[in-house]
Each structure stands twice: as C-alpha cells, then as structure tokens.
C-alpha cells in the first residue's frame, strides 16, 4: 500500500477545519501547525490575487507531502525519519531524533516541519486528542503523521472526516479502485515542486 491525499482545490473554502482537527487529534503544542491553509496567489491570508472585478481566490492546504522518494529520509543520520514500508507514510521516531534538523534542511517544502526548541507548552492544562499519540518532546522535529494511529485501526486521518466541503480525500494510491486513485485518474492535478524528484503523495485537483 501507498497512502496519499487528493485535495480538490475547487471545493476547498479555506475554513481551516482540517488544520484545527489536526491540532486537536494530535494534541499539538502552542504555535505548532502540521497542516496550514495557504491562500494561493494573494499576498496575505484570504486576500485574492488580481484587481477588482478580475480577482481570484483559491486555497492550498500544505502539510508533509509523504513523498515516495523523501529527501528527509536520506539525510537523517540516525534513522529517526523513515518511510513505513507497509503504508508509505513518512514517519518520525521521537526517541531516535537527536534534533539535528537535517530533515528540515533537506525538505523542499517550507514549513511542513516544526522543531520543539523548549518543552512543549499548551493552551490548557488538559491533553486533547487521541490517547495513543506519541508524547511531544523537547528538541524533537515533528510533522504530519497522516494520523497513522487512526490508520492502524482502520480509520481515516482526522482532517478527512471533518472537511465540510468534501475537498479532502485519502486512500491507497496503489489501488486503482480506491476513491483517491479514481479521482486522480479522472481529474487534472498538480503536485508541489515536482522538479525536486521527491514524488509527493499529495495531489491537488484543479
């Protein structure tokens, strides 16, 4: 199997529901976002490109691309960043991570990883999200896990379940009958920085 996403940019309304669900499900520390919704073309968030009345506004959810040929895995000196052989999900082993941030330097997709410089701090004193997620640690690199803890139980990533416009789709890219494969086969799409040769597992339907 090789899990991936198909994101329909024509349906995405920039509501950030997927990003918030990711924060909640994974109990992310303050100021940490594994999934960000970028405004494509505009100078600032929610600002269209062009001049009225000829304006255009579209959104681009950006997170770890879970590449088929991940640059981050190649440079990690201790094997803390690795590609799961059964699912294709690019994962982080917090116990092995030495905080060198080589994976952050090698990744061509700016901002999809975060580094905990200090002990993770939270907005509340109560832990949220799934009980089986790893504990966030100091001096560790973090990123989207594709909710592997949910996938292991047969569930979809949290961001898929909550999208109100059904813009996000997830499944096995190696299965031609999966919803995500059928969407990619029937629609035009783009990928981020294909020239880098990383072969992202995220397809943006256009």
GROMACS .gro file of C-alpha atoms in nm:
model
  206
    1UNK     CA    1   0.000   0.000   0.000
    2UNK     CA    2   0.098   0.361  -0.051
    3UNK     CA    3  -0.133   0.604   0.120
    4UNK     CA    4  -0.182   0.956  -0.009
    5UNK     CA    5  -0.417   1.251  -0.041
    6UNK     CA    6  -0.617   1.408  -0.321
    7UNK     CA    7  -0.725   1.762  -0.235
    8UNK     CA    8  -0.988   1.930  -0.451
    9UNK     CA    9  -0.881   2.293  -0.473
   10UNK     CA   10  -1.211   2.384  -0.640
   11UNK     CA   11  -1.401   2.272  -0.330
   12UNK     CA   12  -1.165   2.396  -0.057
   13UNK     CA   13  -1.313   2.709   0.106
   14UNK     CA   14  -1.020   2.790   0.333
   15UNK     CA   15  -1.217   2.725   0.653
   16UNK     CA   16  -0.914   2.573   0.833
   17UNK     CA   17  -1.134   2.299   0.983
   18UNK     CA   18  -0.884   2.034   0.876
   19UNK     CA   19  -0.597   2.225   1.039
   20UNK     CA   20  -0.788   2.264   1.366
   21UNK     CA   21  -0.889   1.897   1.367
   22UNK     CA   22  -0.523   1.803   1.318
   23UNK     CA   23  -0.426   2.017   1.619
   24UNK     CA   24  -0.693   1.859   1.836
   25UNK     CA   25  -0.638   1.498   1.729
   26UNK     CA   26  -0.260   1.519   1.782
   27UNK     CA   27  -0.261   1.749   2.089
   28UNK     CA   28  -0.022   1.988   1.916
   29UNK     CA   29   0.174   2.235   2.130
   30UNK     CA   30   0.129   2.611   2.114
   31UNK     CA   31   0.210   2.776   1.782
   32UNK     CA   32   0.258   2.438   1.611
   33UNK     CA   33   0.060   2.355   1.299
   34UNK     CA   34   0.117   2.039   1.100
   35UNK     CA   35  -0.140   2.143   0.839
   36UNK     CA   36  -0.159   2.502   0.708
   37UNK     CA   37  -0.409   2.650   0.465
   38UNK     CA   38  -0.229   2.888   0.233
   39UNK     CA   39  -0.400   3.149   0.018
   40UNK     CA   40  -0.277   3.083  -0.333
   41UNK     CA   41  -0.174   3.392  -0.522
   42UNK     CA   42  -0.266   3.659  -0.266
   43UNK     CA   43  -0.006   3.848  -0.066
   44UNK     CA   44  -0.173   3.767   0.268
   45UNK     CA   45  -0.418   3.509   0.400
   46UNK     CA   46  -0.764   3.534   0.243
   47UNK     CA   47  -0.652   3.809   0.004
   48UNK     CA   48  -0.734   3.739  -0.362
   49UNK     CA   49  -0.497   3.787  -0.649
   50UNK     CA   50  -0.577   4.046  -0.918
   51UNK     CA   51  -0.774   4.369  -0.915
   52UNK     CA   52  -1.149   4.404  -0.879
   53UNK     CA   53  -1.354   4.289  -1.060
   54UNK     CA   54  -1.096   4.049  -1.204
   55UNK     CA   55  -0.995   3.873  -0.886
   56UNK     CA   56  -0.938   3.510  -0.798
   57UNK     CA   57  -0.919   3.342  -0.458
   58UNK     CA   58  -0.811   2.983  -0.401
   59UNK     CA   59  -0.661   2.786  -0.116
   60UNK     CA   60  -0.381   2.534  -0.088
   61UNK     CA   61  -0.364   2.309   0.221
   62UNK     CA   62   0.004   2.232   0.285
   63UNK     CA   63   0.149   1.965   0.513
   64UNK     CA   64   0.410   1.690   0.487
   65UNK     CA   65   0.387   1.550   0.134
   66UNK     CA   66   0.475   1.193   0.244
   67UNK     CA   67   0.696   1.159  -0.059
   68UNK     CA   68   0.761   0.835  -0.239
   69UNK     CA   69   1.125   0.944  -0.265
   70UNK     CA   70   1.165   1.152   0.054
   71UNK     CA   71   1.473   1.372   0.079
   72UNK     CA   72   1.434   1.387   0.457
   73UNK     CA   73   1.484   1.012   0.499
   74UNK     CA   74   1.809   1.018   0.303
   75UNK     CA   75   1.976   1.275   0.527
   76UNK     CA   76   1.865   1.163   0.874
   77UNK     CA   77   2.184   1.030   1.040
   78UNK     CA   78   2.005   0.813   1.297
   79UNK     CA   79   1.705   0.677   1.111
   80UNK     CA   80   1.458   0.885   1.310
   81UNK     CA   81   1.291   0.994   0.988
   82UNK     CA   82   1.183   0.688   0.795
   83UNK     CA   83   0.932   0.564   0.542
   84UNK     CA   84   0.696   0.298   0.671
   85UNK     CA   85   0.732   0.002   0.432
   86UNK     CA   86   0.372  -0.112   0.471
   87UNK     CA   87   0.192   0.220   0.415
   88UNK     CA   88   0.442   0.457   0.253
   89UNK     CA   89   0.379   0.708   0.533
   90UNK     CA   90   0.689   0.915   0.619
   91UNK     CA   91   0.720   0.898   0.996
   92UNK     CA   92   0.929   1.041   1.278
   93UNK     CA   93   1.066   0.834   1.568
   94UNK     CA   94   1.085   1.085   1.854
   95UNK     CA   95   1.301   0.855   2.067
   96UNK     CA   96   1.569   0.837   1.798
   97UNK     CA   97   1.556   1.205   1.694
   98UNK     CA   98   1.871   1.394   1.802
   99UNK     CA   99   1.741   1.736   1.698
  100UNK     CA  100   1.995   1.795   1.421
  101UNK     CA  101   1.717   1.925   1.193
  102UNK     CA  102   1.883   1.781   0.881
  103UNK     CA  103   1.539   1.663   0.767
  104UNK     CA  104   1.410   2.020   0.786
  105UNK     CA  105   1.703   2.145   0.578
  106UNK     CA  106   1.663   1.875   0.314
  107UNK     CA  107   1.285   1.901   0.277
  108UNK     CA  108   1.197   2.126  -0.020
  109UNK     CA  109   0.852   2.202   0.124
  110UNK     CA  110   0.900   2.501   0.352
  111UNK     CA  111   0.722   2.499   0.685
  112UNK     CA  112   0.583   2.145   0.691
  113UNK     CA  113   0.800   2.051   0.989
  114UNK     CA  114   0.838   2.212   1.330
  115UNK     CA  115   1.109   2.186   1.594
  116UNK     CA  116   1.043   2.196   1.967
  117UNK     CA  117   1.315   2.427   2.099
  118UNK     CA  118   1.173   2.404   2.451
  119UNK     CA  119   0.948   2.171   2.645
  120UNK     CA  120   0.617   2.176   2.455
  121UNK     CA  121   0.368   2.421   2.607
  122UNK     CA  122  -0.010   2.409   2.568
  123UNK     CA  123  -0.302   2.648   2.588
  124UNK     CA  124  -0.474   2.433   2.850
  125UNK     CA  125  -0.358   2.201   3.124
  126UNK     CA  126  -0.562   1.918   2.977
  127UNK     CA  127  -0.438   1.691   2.699
  128UNK     CA  128  -0.664   1.668   2.395
  129UNK     CA  129  -0.692   1.427   2.109
  130UNK     CA  130  -0.618   1.058   2.076
  131UNK     CA  131  -0.484   0.863   2.371
  132UNK     CA  132  -0.237   0.666   2.160
  133UNK     CA  133  -0.039   0.954   2.005
  134UNK     CA  134   0.330   0.994   2.099
  135UNK     CA  135   0.415   1.242   2.372
  136UNK     CA  136   0.560   1.564   2.232
  137UNK     CA  137   0.919   1.620   2.343
  138UNK     CA  138   1.181   1.893   2.361
  139UNK     CA  139   1.446   1.909   2.084
  140UNK     CA  140   1.245   1.689   1.850
  141UNK     CA  141   1.128   1.750   1.493
  142UNK     CA  142   0.757   1.696   1.430
  143UNK     CA  143   0.525   1.690   1.130
  144UNK     CA  144   0.205   1.541   0.992
  145UNK     CA  145   0.188   1.170   1.068
  146UNK     CA  146  -0.107   1.109   0.833
  147UNK     CA  147  -0.275   1.009   1.161
  148UNK     CA  148  -0.103   0.670   1.147
  149UNK     CA  149  -0.255   0.583   1.484
  150UNK     CA  150  -0.601   0.615   1.330
  151UNK     CA  151  -0.498   0.437   1.010
  152UNK     CA  152  -0.372   0.141   1.218
  153UNK     CA  153  -0.729   0.099   1.348
  154UNK     CA  154  -0.886   0.124   1.005
  155UNK     CA  155  -0.987   0.491   1.037
  156UNK     CA  156  -0.912   0.785   0.809
  157UNK     CA  157  -0.693   1.079   0.910
  158UNK     CA  158  -0.883   1.332   1.121
  159UNK     CA  159  -0.861   1.601   0.852
  160UNK     CA  160  -1.058   1.382   0.610
  161UNK     CA  161  -1.350   1.322   0.845
  162UNK     CA  162  -1.413   1.688   0.925
  163UNK     CA  163  -1.386   1.862   0.586
  164UNK     CA  164  -1.731   2.024   0.539
  165UNK     CA  165  -1.692   2.056   0.161
  166UNK     CA  166  -1.553   1.707   0.099
  167UNK     CA  167  -1.245   1.863  -0.054
  168UNK     CA  168  -1.005   1.616   0.105
  169UNK     CA  169  -0.972   1.251   0.004
  170UNK     CA  170  -0.737   0.981   0.131
  171UNK     CA  171  -0.659   0.625   0.038
  172UNK     CA  172  -0.427   0.374  -0.123
  173UNK     CA  173  -0.259   0.520  -0.430
  174UNK     CA  174  -0.152   0.171  -0.539
  175UNK     CA  175  -0.514   0.055  -0.555
  176UNK     CA  176  -0.666   0.174  -0.885
  177UNK     CA  177  -1.015   0.120  -0.743
  178UNK     CA  178  -0.967   0.343  -0.438
  179UNK     CA  179  -1.152   0.674  -0.433
  180UNK     CA  180  -0.830   0.873  -0.427
  181UNK     CA  181  -0.689   0.684  -0.729
  182UNK     CA  182  -1.008   0.726  -0.928
  183UNK     CA  183  -1.014   1.100  -0.858
  184UNK     CA  184  -0.653   1.143  -0.969
  185UNK     CA  185  -0.720   0.942  -1.285
  186UNK     CA  186  -1.028   1.145  -1.378
  187UNK     CA  187  -0.913   1.498  -1.295
  188UNK     CA  188  -0.631   1.732  -1.380
  189UNK     CA  189  -0.396   1.779  -1.089
  190UNK     CA  190  -0.075   1.942  -0.978
  191UNK     CA  191   0.190   1.849  -0.723
  192UNK     CA  192   0.423   2.070  -0.526
  193UNK     CA  193   0.774   2.108  -0.667
  194UNK     CA  194   0.772   1.800  -0.894
  195UNK     CA  195   1.111   1.909  -1.025
  196UNK     CA  196   1.265   1.811  -0.690
  197UNK     CA  197   1.210   1.443  -0.771
  198UNK     CA  198   1.057   1.360  -0.434
  199UNK     CA  199   0.733   1.224  -0.588
  200UNK     CA  200   0.483   1.366  -0.336
  201UNK     CA  201   0.186   1.156  -0.227
  202UNK     CA  202  -0.038   1.466  -0.221
  203UNK     CA  203  -0.228   1.552  -0.540
  204UNK     CA  204  -0.405   1.886  -0.578
  205UNK     CA  205  -0.705   1.850  -0.807
  206UNK     CA  206  -0.756   2.160  -1.024
   0.00000   0.00000   0.00000
